Amino acid sequence: MVPPRGSAAYKKKDGTLALSKDSKSVSWTPVAPPGSKPAMNLPVSSITNLQQTPASSTKVMLKIFEQAPRTSAQETHVFSFTSATSARAEADAIRDALSQAIQASKSGETTLAALDGGSSSAAMAIASAISSKSGPMGEEASFFDDARLKQDVELQQSLLKSNSTLSKTFVETLRTKPESISSSQLTSQFWSTRIQLLRAHAIERSQTRGAYNVLSSINPTTVDNTTTLSISKEQIQLIFNQHPLVRRAYDENVPKISEEAFWSRFFLSRLFKKLKGERTTDADPTDNVLDRYLQYDEDTERARRLMAAHVPHIIDVEGNEENHSQRKGNQPDLTMRPTSIDRVPIIRTLNALSEKILSHVAPNDIDPSLPIGVDEETFNSLALRDLEGDAEENRVVLNIKDQSRFFNSDREPDVSADALLYAKQNPSKVLKSLQSDLARLTSSTDLSTAIGVDSESDSSDDESNPEKAHVGSKSSRSAATAQMLSAIASQRVQNEELSISSAGFSTVATSSTSGLSSAIFDRLALTHATTTEFLSHFWNAFLSGEPSRANEIGQLLETLNRAMERIKAVADDAEKERQKEVDKFKKQVQDFYERTGKRRRFDYDSVAGGAKAVNTLLGPTVKAVEVATREYGRALKEQGGTEDTA
């Protein structure tokens, strides 16, 4: 592959910036005089950082940071790309190639398959994998590696256990797969379209709970003069880390007294209340063992550190008392008086504990460009990651040239429904109808009469003369009203779940599931998911154009036909379920008639669910399967015709 290069000015001199063929150096050659040698040659191993102007900037510049070996000073080189048509493209190409070359140099790779078309040896690949996993950023880097996520079987099983819907879809897909597709191929294809779910689950698993005030979460209970307490090993370890005084008491008294007795006495002692920040009273029980530690300051190291630090007098309350005493005159405000820890123990205790917890949290208010807390290699990898641009989206692309012809009816796609309707009209009759309407409009000032609205007419008049019906007639107005109400009801059903969840109250199960029971609706959702999965496999194989996959396409079509049978089975079961509901209502109407002698009218068509609901919900899926079947038949017919001609 040809290394990237571009026209770039350096120190107001025109030239060419190019990457070497082995991707180990970048050079700049001036234009004048012609045939000049490179005036600058920077090794990739000495480049520490790259910066580029944003896409919104009119100027396209690339800044390269260079640090020579065994030196701490960095040099910067700014190159301005001067091409009138492709400056941004040239800068992006050089930046991407340099980023890959720098990362390869840092990880110890000697060749780059992405740049020179070669391939690394197996030993280098293993060494690279080991170094990437052993580094401090190995776990975080695996979150962004799609290939590693697709090969992590343990992560996939964990995701399936946590997501029951996805697990059912995966199991059903494996159960109904065609024989031409192996389980490994199907699994790879299944997870390749769900990389984002794997990445989110991996990040979720890597998160752990941080430190918290463990003493406030432990409360012993006393029942019938018996104290019960539940404490885990993790909580004991947190107590030892947050309160060194407890560790000291534990080491000095256990095993003189049993561990169970120690913790039972500790959670009932005054020491426990002091460490929680509560004020002790004379009514609290005494303990001859643990009360000896009340006089000790558990954070003596912190006290010595504060004493050694220089505290400005403007905030040093005790220092102000010594240097500027206010024993005479008005007493200072309560907030300005130095108090002992016994006066307000809860505030000082919580502040000290919060300081301990936050000391183990990485600060977010420091300069991220400073390599503090990480090594230089990790810092460079973090800095260069921002220059890689947006990650390439991974999705299954259906290469369909004209999508509209797959989702239209069987009529000509270029002819609209209105055009077909107008083609059936007789021009002479249409003109006569327009002339009669204009004549009525000019002869009468009643607009309702002009448009043919008769307030005294009823539906029977319109039904007796269907040819008379036109815009403004009662039948036309009724049809328009019914159409609008149907559209409103359909839109309400589609948006019901979103509007109900945002309002904060529950909805009726009939509207959210179209009248189907939860068992039937779950079967319907599972059937839809598996059918969609096999449709994706079918189009992937059908549009590949590989003759070797013809057998696989045929078996996938058989799988889609079986999916249609499963849809029909779900519809039949839903209809049986709806018929049971109708029979129940009929029995109620009959019981009411036998009890009262009055007949109650009931519209049995208003009972939702049944095969109609299933066909409505899975209508697009059924149509997609029909399109796939029709396209396969057309391609098979064309292939057969070609073979016969040959």
XYZ file of C-alpha atoms in Angstrom:
646
model
C 0.000 0.000 0.000
C 1.311 3.468 -0.923
C 2.181 5.453 2.223
C 0.175 8.656 2.674
C 1.649 12.019 1.673
C 0.391 15.561 1.287
C 1.386 19.116 0.393
C 2.268 20.938 3.618
C 4.078 24.155 4.509
C 6.633 24.214 7.325
C 7.883 27.552 8.655
C 6.188 29.342 5.722
C 7.974 27.168 3.145
C 6.051 24.881 0.803
C 6.917 21.221 0.767
C 5.663 17.635 1.002
C 5.010 15.691 4.204
C 5.183 11.910 3.746
C 5.372 8.716 5.770
C 8.106 6.221 4.903
C 7.279 2.841 3.343
C 8.275 0.947 6.494
C 6.181 3.370 8.609
C 9.140 4.073 10.885
C 9.701 7.745 10.061
C 7.970 10.825 8.674
C 9.838 13.308 6.491
C 9.288 16.796 5.067
C 10.845 17.755 1.743
C 10.835 21.372 0.443
C 9.530 22.084 -3.029
C 12.303 24.499 -3.986
C 14.821 23.813 -5.293
C 13.444 20.844 -7.254
C 14.944 17.495 -6.365
C 15.848 18.556 -2.817
C 16.535 16.003 -0.130
C 14.278 15.769 2.941
C 15.007 18.704 5.231
C 13.468 16.950 8.231
C 13.198 13.283 9.172
C 11.391 12.393 12.416
C 11.529 8.790 13.731
C 8.133 7.476 14.741
C 9.572 6.154 18.011
C 10.419 9.726 19.103
C 6.910 11.132 18.424
C 4.984 11.494 21.695
C 1.771 13.205 20.634
C -0.271 14.557 17.709
C -2.688 17.444 17.514
C -4.887 18.534 14.612
C -7.190 21.493 14.023
C -10.897 20.665 14.262
C -13.028 20.033 11.185
C -14.803 23.379 11.620
C -11.535 25.327 11.239
C -10.700 26.818 7.856
C -6.976 26.102 8.305
C -5.779 22.507 8.286
C -2.712 22.073 10.498
C -1.016 19.106 12.155
C 1.266 19.530 15.188
C 3.805 16.784 15.926
C 5.434 16.544 19.368
C 8.951 15.040 19.299
C 11.090 14.021 22.254
C 14.609 12.840 21.578
C 15.885 9.786 23.492
C 17.372 10.475 26.952
C 16.024 14.025 26.977
C 13.089 15.569 28.812
C 12.491 18.536 26.484
C 9.929 18.268 23.713
C 10.014 19.964 20.316
C 6.921 20.806 18.285
C 6.628 20.914 14.505
C 3.566 22.526 12.902
C 2.665 21.638 9.302
C 0.001 23.594 7.375
C -1.597 21.632 4.533
C -1.894 23.787 1.426
C -3.877 21.660 -1.037
C -6.879 23.604 -2.354
C -9.122 20.546 -2.784
C -7.944 17.734 -0.489
C -6.114 19.353 2.424
C -8.380 17.837 5.061
C -8.261 14.364 3.491
C -4.449 14.404 3.284
C -4.129 15.552 6.895
C -6.527 12.864 8.120
C -4.706 10.144 6.190
C -1.298 11.134 7.582
C -2.698 11.520 11.096
C -4.350 8.073 11.059
C -1.266 6.394 9.642
C 0.983 8.079 12.212
C -1.341 7.089 15.047
C -1.240 3.442 13.997
C 2.524 3.539 13.519
C 3.091 5.106 16.957
C 0.872 2.544 18.672
C 2.638 -0.290 16.854
C 6.009 1.116 17.884
C 4.962 1.409 21.522
C 3.607 -2.157 21.653
C 6.790 -3.615 20.127
C 5.432 -4.606 16.717
C 7.968 -4.572 13.922
C 5.627 -4.662 10.951
C 2.198 -3.205 10.283
C -0.252 -5.276 8.315
C -2.569 -2.298 7.918
C 0.094 -0.211 6.172
C 2.326 -2.487 4.148
C -0.038 -5.391 3.499
C 2.154 -7.910 5.316
C 1.286 -10.086 8.269
C 3.021 -10.472 11.621
C 4.359 -13.797 12.708
C 2.488 -15.978 15.163
C 5.063 -15.296 17.876
C 4.675 -11.546 17.482
C 0.873 -11.882 17.567
C 1.038 -13.873 20.819
C 3.492 -11.418 22.352
C 1.298 -8.500 21.345
C -1.771 -10.139 22.869
C 0.083 -10.863 26.116
C 1.445 -7.335 26.351
C -1.980 -5.826 25.666
C -3.597 -7.906 28.394
C -0.846 -7.386 30.951
C -0.833 -3.613 30.658
C -2.814 -1.417 33.024
C -5.239 -0.546 30.256
C -5.662 -4.118 28.980
C -9.104 -4.623 30.478
C -10.371 -1.226 29.329
C -8.982 -1.787 25.814
C -10.921 -5.054 25.536
C -14.171 -3.077 25.789
C -13.403 -1.449 22.422
C -12.121 -4.589 20.666
C -15.046 -6.081 18.735
C -13.202 -9.288 17.895
C -12.383 -9.941 21.543
C -15.986 -9.319 22.580
C -17.287 -11.784 19.975
C -14.856 -14.453 21.204
C -15.590 -13.990 24.916
C -17.918 -16.941 25.524
C -18.111 -16.339 29.270
C -19.278 -12.746 28.687
C -21.922 -13.910 26.208
C -23.262 -16.510 28.636
C -23.399 -13.898 31.394
C -25.386 -11.576 29.138
C -27.819 -14.352 28.224
C -28.368 -15.131 31.921
C -29.117 -11.505 32.711
C -31.403 -10.936 29.682
C -34.128 -13.568 29.506
C -35.643 -12.196 26.279
C -32.319 -12.345 24.457
C -31.696 -15.833 25.857
C -35.034 -17.106 24.518
C -34.291 -15.606 21.104
C -30.831 -17.202 21.016
C -32.082 -20.658 22.060
C -34.993 -20.560 19.609
C -32.672 -19.467 16.802
C -30.318 -22.376 17.481
C -33.226 -24.813 17.685
C -34.757 -23.800 14.352
C -31.559 -23.137 12.382
C -31.052 -24.915 9.031
C -28.546 -27.759 8.818
C -26.362 -25.871 6.329
C -25.369 -23.348 9.012
C -23.210 -24.594 11.838
C -23.752 -23.523 15.415
C -20.489 -21.563 15.455
C -21.432 -19.646 12.304
C -24.864 -18.831 13.665
C -23.428 -17.762 17.024
C -20.859 -15.511 15.359
C -23.519 -13.890 13.170
C -25.864 -13.536 16.148
C -23.356 -11.655 18.303
C -21.912 -9.595 15.438
C -25.185 -7.647 15.344
C -25.223 -7.213 19.145
C -21.736 -5.882 19.851
C -23.137 -2.864 21.680
C -24.999 -5.123 24.127
C -21.821 -7.091 24.830
C -19.797 -3.910 25.355
C -22.363 -2.419 27.717
C -22.541 -5.650 29.719
C -18.741 -5.891 29.943
C -18.507 -2.338 31.259
C -21.309 -3.043 33.724
C -19.520 -6.130 35.059
C -16.251 -4.251 35.499
C -17.851 -1.726 37.809
C -17.494 -2.410 41.519
C -18.985 -0.749 44.557
C -16.734 1.818 46.173
C -16.044 2.433 49.834
C -18.870 3.663 52.051
C -19.518 4.430 55.714
C -19.794 0.835 56.842
C -20.486 1.516 60.546
C -23.665 3.462 59.769
C -25.040 0.506 57.781
C -24.600 -2.027 60.617
C -27.285 -1.943 63.290
C -27.538 -4.785 65.843
C -31.007 -5.828 66.929
C -32.026 -7.006 70.409
C -34.869 -9.511 70.764
C -35.714 -11.063 74.163
C -32.466 -9.781 75.681
C -30.569 -11.458 72.827
C -28.483 -9.326 70.468
C -28.323 -10.513 66.864
C -25.934 -9.129 64.300
C -25.218 -9.926 60.657
C -21.821 -8.904 59.309
C -19.783 -10.120 56.321
C -16.050 -10.461 55.747
C -16.099 -7.546 53.304
C -17.650 -5.301 55.944
C -15.038 -6.338 58.520
C -12.275 -5.491 56.049
C -13.854 -2.092 55.395
C -14.039 -1.409 59.147
C -10.333 -2.208 59.523
C -9.416 0.065 56.578
C -11.533 3.003 57.696
C -10.842 2.744 61.435
C -7.291 1.616 62.318
C -8.196 1.864 65.983
C -10.596 -1.085 65.611
C -7.844 -3.132 63.988
C -5.557 -2.316 66.892
C -8.181 -3.357 69.447
C -8.829 -6.544 67.483
C -5.142 -7.496 67.292
C -4.577 -6.866 71.001
C -7.625 -8.740 72.331
C -8.265 -11.603 69.897
C -7.818 -14.535 70.578
C -7.822 -13.655 74.302
C -11.535 -13.336 73.748
C -13.344 -15.068 70.903
C -13.994 -13.235 67.671
C -17.754 -13.492 68.091
C -17.556 -12.051 71.599
C -15.323 -9.223 70.394
C -17.740 -8.058 67.697
C -20.746 -8.454 69.985
C -19.111 -6.282 72.649
C -17.825 -3.788 70.088
C -21.216 -2.977 68.540
C -22.668 -2.383 72.032
C -19.737 -0.350 73.342
C -19.106 3.352 73.681
C -16.225 3.016 71.226
C -18.688 2.070 68.499
C -20.802 5.175 69.187
C -17.712 7.387 69.203
C -16.505 6.076 65.854
C -19.980 6.613 64.381
C -19.905 10.240 65.569
C -22.589 9.867 68.199
C -22.283 11.474 71.607
C -21.763 9.073 74.505
C -23.761 9.385 77.728
C -23.543 7.909 81.229
C -26.433 5.605 80.397
C -24.360 3.760 77.777
C -22.998 0.382 78.908
C -19.343 0.227 79.891
C -16.763 -2.282 78.734
C -13.539 -2.742 80.653
C -11.719 -3.913 77.516
C -12.881 -1.534 74.770
C -13.293 1.577 76.924
C -9.498 1.749 77.203
C -9.373 2.855 73.544
C -11.690 5.839 73.998
C -8.778 8.082 74.920
C -6.847 7.237 71.759
C -7.174 9.279 68.578
C -7.680 6.810 65.753
C -6.265 9.257 63.233
C -3.069 10.374 64.899
C -1.256 10.353 61.578
C -3.737 12.835 60.169
C -3.313 15.046 63.238
C 0.475 15.053 62.845
C 0.089 15.872 59.163
C -2.160 18.818 59.929
C 0.255 20.093 62.562
C 3.159 19.891 60.144
C 1.274 21.674 57.379
C 1.270 25.452 57.216
C -2.217 26.743 57.944
C -2.857 30.428 57.078
C -3.879 32.496 60.077
C -7.008 33.701 58.299
C -8.522 30.216 58.619
C -6.638 29.014 61.713
C -9.181 29.603 64.493
C -6.875 28.425 67.293
C -4.023 30.526 65.938
C -6.237 33.591 65.923
C -7.135 32.911 69.548
C -3.469 32.903 70.523
C -2.391 35.897 68.439
C -5.508 38.036 68.767
C -7.468 37.139 71.838
C -11.036 38.377 72.165
C -11.566 37.603 75.820
C -12.696 41.153 76.361
C -15.622 42.796 74.647
C -18.246 41.006 72.592
C -17.866 37.272 72.233
C -17.123 35.984 68.697
C -19.769 34.239 66.684
C -20.384 30.560 67.404
C -18.866 29.522 64.093
C -15.642 31.384 64.947
C -15.065 29.793 68.341
C -12.629 26.849 68.542
C -14.425 23.786 69.836
C -13.251 20.373 70.920
C -14.175 17.203 69.111
C -16.523 16.230 71.946
C -18.816 19.179 71.253
C -19.709 18.273 67.674
C -18.438 14.695 67.145
C -20.727 13.820 64.229
C -19.468 16.620 61.970
C -15.779 15.963 62.572
C -16.209 12.203 62.309
C -18.082 12.354 59.001
C -15.620 14.875 57.567
C -12.639 12.713 58.515
C -14.282 9.586 57.110
C -15.249 11.359 53.883
C -11.668 12.508 53.479
C -10.442 8.912 53.826
C -12.928 7.608 51.264
C -12.214 10.356 48.737
C -8.460 9.854 49.083
C -8.848 6.541 47.222
C -10.871 8.080 44.373
C -9.086 9.319 41.261
C -9.383 13.128 41.122
C -11.108 14.654 38.114
C -9.968 18.258 38.555
C -6.343 17.790 37.505
C -4.776 18.432 34.138
C -5.380 15.243 32.122
C -2.328 15.973 29.962
C 0.007 15.351 32.886
C 1.206 11.716 33.168
C 0.465 11.413 36.887
C -0.493 8.004 38.209
C 0.166 6.147 34.928
C 3.275 5.265 33.000
C 4.342 7.053 29.850
C 3.159 4.299 27.521
C -0.339 4.315 28.961
C -0.474 8.091 28.807
C 0.540 8.115 25.150
C -2.061 5.492 24.270
C -4.729 7.585 25.955
C -3.611 10.740 24.173
C -3.511 9.078 20.766
C -6.891 7.391 21.140
C -8.598 10.752 20.713
C -6.974 11.184 17.295
C -8.407 8.013 15.779
C -11.712 9.663 14.921
C -15.118 8.077 15.205
C -15.239 4.305 15.428
C -16.562 2.523 12.365
C -20.123 1.348 12.829
C -20.657 -2.396 12.664
C -23.986 -3.333 11.199
C -25.386 -5.800 8.713
C -25.916 -3.850 5.494
C -28.546 -5.076 3.061
C -27.351 -4.184 -0.439
C -30.765 -3.548 -1.994
C -30.742 -1.168 -4.946
C -34.452 -0.313 -5.023
C -36.200 -0.910 -1.722
C -39.528 0.588 -2.801
C -40.341 -2.238 -5.208
C -40.173 -4.786 -2.369
C -42.820 -3.076 -0.232
C -45.333 -1.916 -2.828
C -48.333 -3.865 -4.015
C -48.362 -5.997 -7.140
C -49.448 -3.101 -9.326
C -46.973 -0.963 -11.256
C -44.749 0.924 -8.831
C -44.750 4.088 -10.971
C -48.561 4.424 -10.940
C -50.158 5.809 -7.782
C -53.520 4.775 -6.356
C -55.091 8.110 -7.312
C -53.879 7.741 -10.876
C -55.461 4.288 -11.126
C -58.724 5.678 -9.736
C -58.776 8.587 -12.165
C -58.005 6.284 -15.095
C -61.344 4.524 -14.527
C -63.347 7.767 -14.759
C -65.248 8.802 -17.865
C -64.103 12.318 -18.835
C -67.500 13.334 -20.264
C -69.335 12.299 -17.068
C -66.810 14.132 -14.921
C -67.252 17.335 -16.938
C -71.050 17.105 -16.738
C -70.839 16.623 -12.963
C -68.611 19.686 -12.634
C -70.935 21.768 -14.819
C -74.001 20.781 -12.744
C -72.190 21.654 -9.511
C -71.182 25.052 -10.901
C -74.739 25.664 -12.053
C -76.132 24.982 -8.562
C -73.437 27.190 -7.048
C -74.320 30.149 -9.265
C -78.094 29.698 -8.894
C -78.163 29.436 -5.093
C -76.387 31.163 -2.263
C -76.828 28.183 0.078
C -73.395 26.615 0.270
C -74.693 23.371 1.793
C -77.019 22.915 -1.191
C -74.210 23.804 -3.594
C -72.000 20.993 -2.349
C -74.883 18.527 -2.228
C -75.532 18.382 1.530
C -79.167 17.699 2.413
C -79.780 17.956 6.146
C -83.087 16.093 5.830
C -81.606 13.089 4.059
C -80.691 9.876 5.834
C -78.353 7.000 5.095
C -81.042 4.984 3.329
C -81.295 7.621 0.595
C -77.581 7.436 -0.060
C -77.592 3.646 -0.054
C -80.493 3.502 -2.528
C -78.581 5.634 -5.016
C -74.857 4.874 -4.635
C -73.946 6.757 -7.828
C -75.276 9.948 -6.240
C -72.715 9.806 -3.427
C -70.041 12.476 -3.776
C -68.061 14.862 -1.603
C -70.511 16.356 0.877
C -73.025 13.532 0.926
C -73.930 11.896 4.194
C -72.281 8.613 3.261
C -69.084 10.427 2.281
C -69.047 12.353 5.550
C -69.637 9.166 7.535
C -66.840 7.403 5.692
C -64.470 10.326 6.324
C -65.374 10.386 10.018
C -64.819 6.638 10.333
C -61.458 6.921 8.591
C -60.284 9.706 10.911
C -61.387 7.849 14.038
C -59.625 4.706 12.816
C -56.405 6.654 12.201
C -56.611 8.242 15.669
C -57.169 4.853 17.321
C -54.253 3.308 15.423
C -51.935 6.161 16.384
C -53.055 5.918 20.004
C -52.254 2.210 20.135
C -48.781 2.814 18.685
C -47.905 5.611 21.121
C -49.712 4.258 24.167
C -46.770 2.558 25.870
C -44.536 5.638 25.535
C -47.160 8.098 26.762
C -48.294 5.864 29.618
C -44.771 5.215 30.899
C -43.924 8.915 30.869
C -47.140 9.760 32.714
C -46.212 7.423 35.546
C -49.234 5.112 35.738
C -49.958 1.626 34.429
C -51.909 0.808 31.288
C -54.466 -1.817 30.406
C -52.932 -5.058 29.211
C -55.499 -5.338 26.405
C -54.271 -2.236 24.565
C -50.545 -2.866 25.079
C -50.775 -6.468 23.845
C -53.611 -5.945 21.339
C -55.940 -8.148 23.400
C -53.591 -11.143 23.449
C -52.720 -12.975 26.629
C -49.210 -12.717 28.005
C -48.349 -16.288 26.956
C -49.517 -15.779 23.365
C -47.857 -12.377 23.182
C -44.530 -13.824 24.404
C -44.739 -16.539 21.738
C -45.501 -13.895 19.143
C -42.514 -11.769 20.203
C -40.195 -14.787 20.173
C -41.442 -15.874 16.745
C -40.928 -12.355 15.417
C -37.365 -12.195 16.795
C -36.310 -15.557 15.335
C -37.924 -14.808 11.969
C -36.110 -11.482 11.783
C -32.834 -13.225 12.645
C -33.261 -15.745 9.827
C -34.276 -12.973 7.421
C -30.962 -11.294 8.192
C -29.106 -14.541 7.460
C -31.073 -15.022 4.235
C -30.328 -11.591 2.818
C -26.687 -11.848 3.870
C -26.321 -15.061 1.901
C -28.643 -14.090 -0.980
C -26.906 -10.783 -1.694
C -23.380 -12.179 -1.334
C -23.473 -13.512 -4.895
C -21.417 -16.599 -3.979
C -22.495 -19.740 -5.898
C -21.164 -21.935 -3.081
C -23.898 -20.638 -0.755
C -26.801 -21.694 -3.003
C -27.566 -24.741 -0.857
C -27.466 -22.599 2.270
C -29.917 -20.103 0.722
C -32.339 -22.909 -0.122
C -32.288 -24.248 3.421
C -32.722 -20.754 4.816
C -35.811 -20.388 2.634
C -37.181 -23.619 4.107
C -36.526 -22.169 7.566
C -38.500 -19.054 6.616
C -41.364 -21.234 5.413
C -41.375 -23.030 8.754
C -41.401 -19.605 10.409
C -44.581 -18.812 8.478
C -46.079 -22.037 9.830
C -45.159 -20.983 13.365
C -46.834 -17.619 12.793
C -49.976 -19.419 11.596
C -49.883 -21.662 14.667
C -49.677 -18.624 16.949
C -52.609 -17.048 15.104
C -54.707 -20.236 15.458
C -54.006 -20.447 19.204
C -54.859 -16.763 19.609
C -58.145 -17.302 17.767
C -59.011 -20.245 20.019
C -58.262 -18.093 23.041
C -60.465 -15.290 21.697
C -63.275 -17.745 20.980
C -63.203 -18.830 24.622
C -63.665 -15.201 25.661
C -66.584 -14.836 23.231
C -68.220 -17.999 24.594
C -67.831 -16.655 28.129
C -69.617 -13.412 27.178
C -72.355 -15.374 25.401
C -72.934 -17.400 28.557
C -73.149 -14.205 30.610
C -75.731 -12.755 28.199
C -77.743 -15.994 28.322
C -77.618 -16.083 32.142
C -78.796 -12.472 32.267
C -81.721 -13.307 29.958
C -82.750 -16.321 32.029
C -82.536 -14.290 35.231
C -84.319 -11.106 34.096
C -86.142 -12.054 30.901
C -84.428 -9.185 29.076
C -82.026 -9.551 26.212
C -78.789 -7.627 26.453
C -77.078 -6.626 23.266
C -73.375 -7.318 23.069
C -71.020 -6.691 20.161
C -68.870 -9.795 19.980
C -66.655 -8.158 17.370
C -65.431 -5.771 20.082
C -63.520 -8.614 21.775
C -59.881 -7.889 20.929
C -57.169 -10.386 20.128
C -57.426 -13.464 17.984
C -55.875 -14.197 14.630
C -56.666 -10.673 13.427
C -54.411 -9.122 16.097
C -51.576 -11.557 15.328
C -51.803 -10.885 11.585
C -51.832 -7.143 12.219
C -48.758 -7.206 14.476
C -46.787 -9.578 12.263
C -48.025 -8.147 8.976
C -44.702 -6.448 8.050
C -42.764 -9.588 8.985
C -45.021 -11.795 6.865
C -44.667 -9.383 3.965
C -40.868 -9.399 4.350
C -40.850 -13.209 4.195
C -43.055 -13.115 1.108
C -40.672 -10.640 -0.545
C -37.711 -12.901 0.259
C -39.558 -15.937 -1.155
C -40.566 -14.047 -4.311
C -37.032 -12.740 -4.916
C -35.580 -16.215 -4.425
C -38.068 -17.659 -6.911
C -37.313 -14.924 -9.442
C -33.558 -15.456 -9.110
C -33.985 -19.226 -9.380
C -36.104 -18.811 -12.507
C -33.539 -16.497 -14.101
C -30.737 -18.890 -13.233
C -32.685 -21.799 -14.741
C -33.390 -19.790 -17.899
C -29.733 -18.934 -18.243
C -28.729 -22.562 -17.864
C -31.304 -23.675 -20.489
C -30.037 -21.071 -22.961
C -26.500 -22.159 -22.403
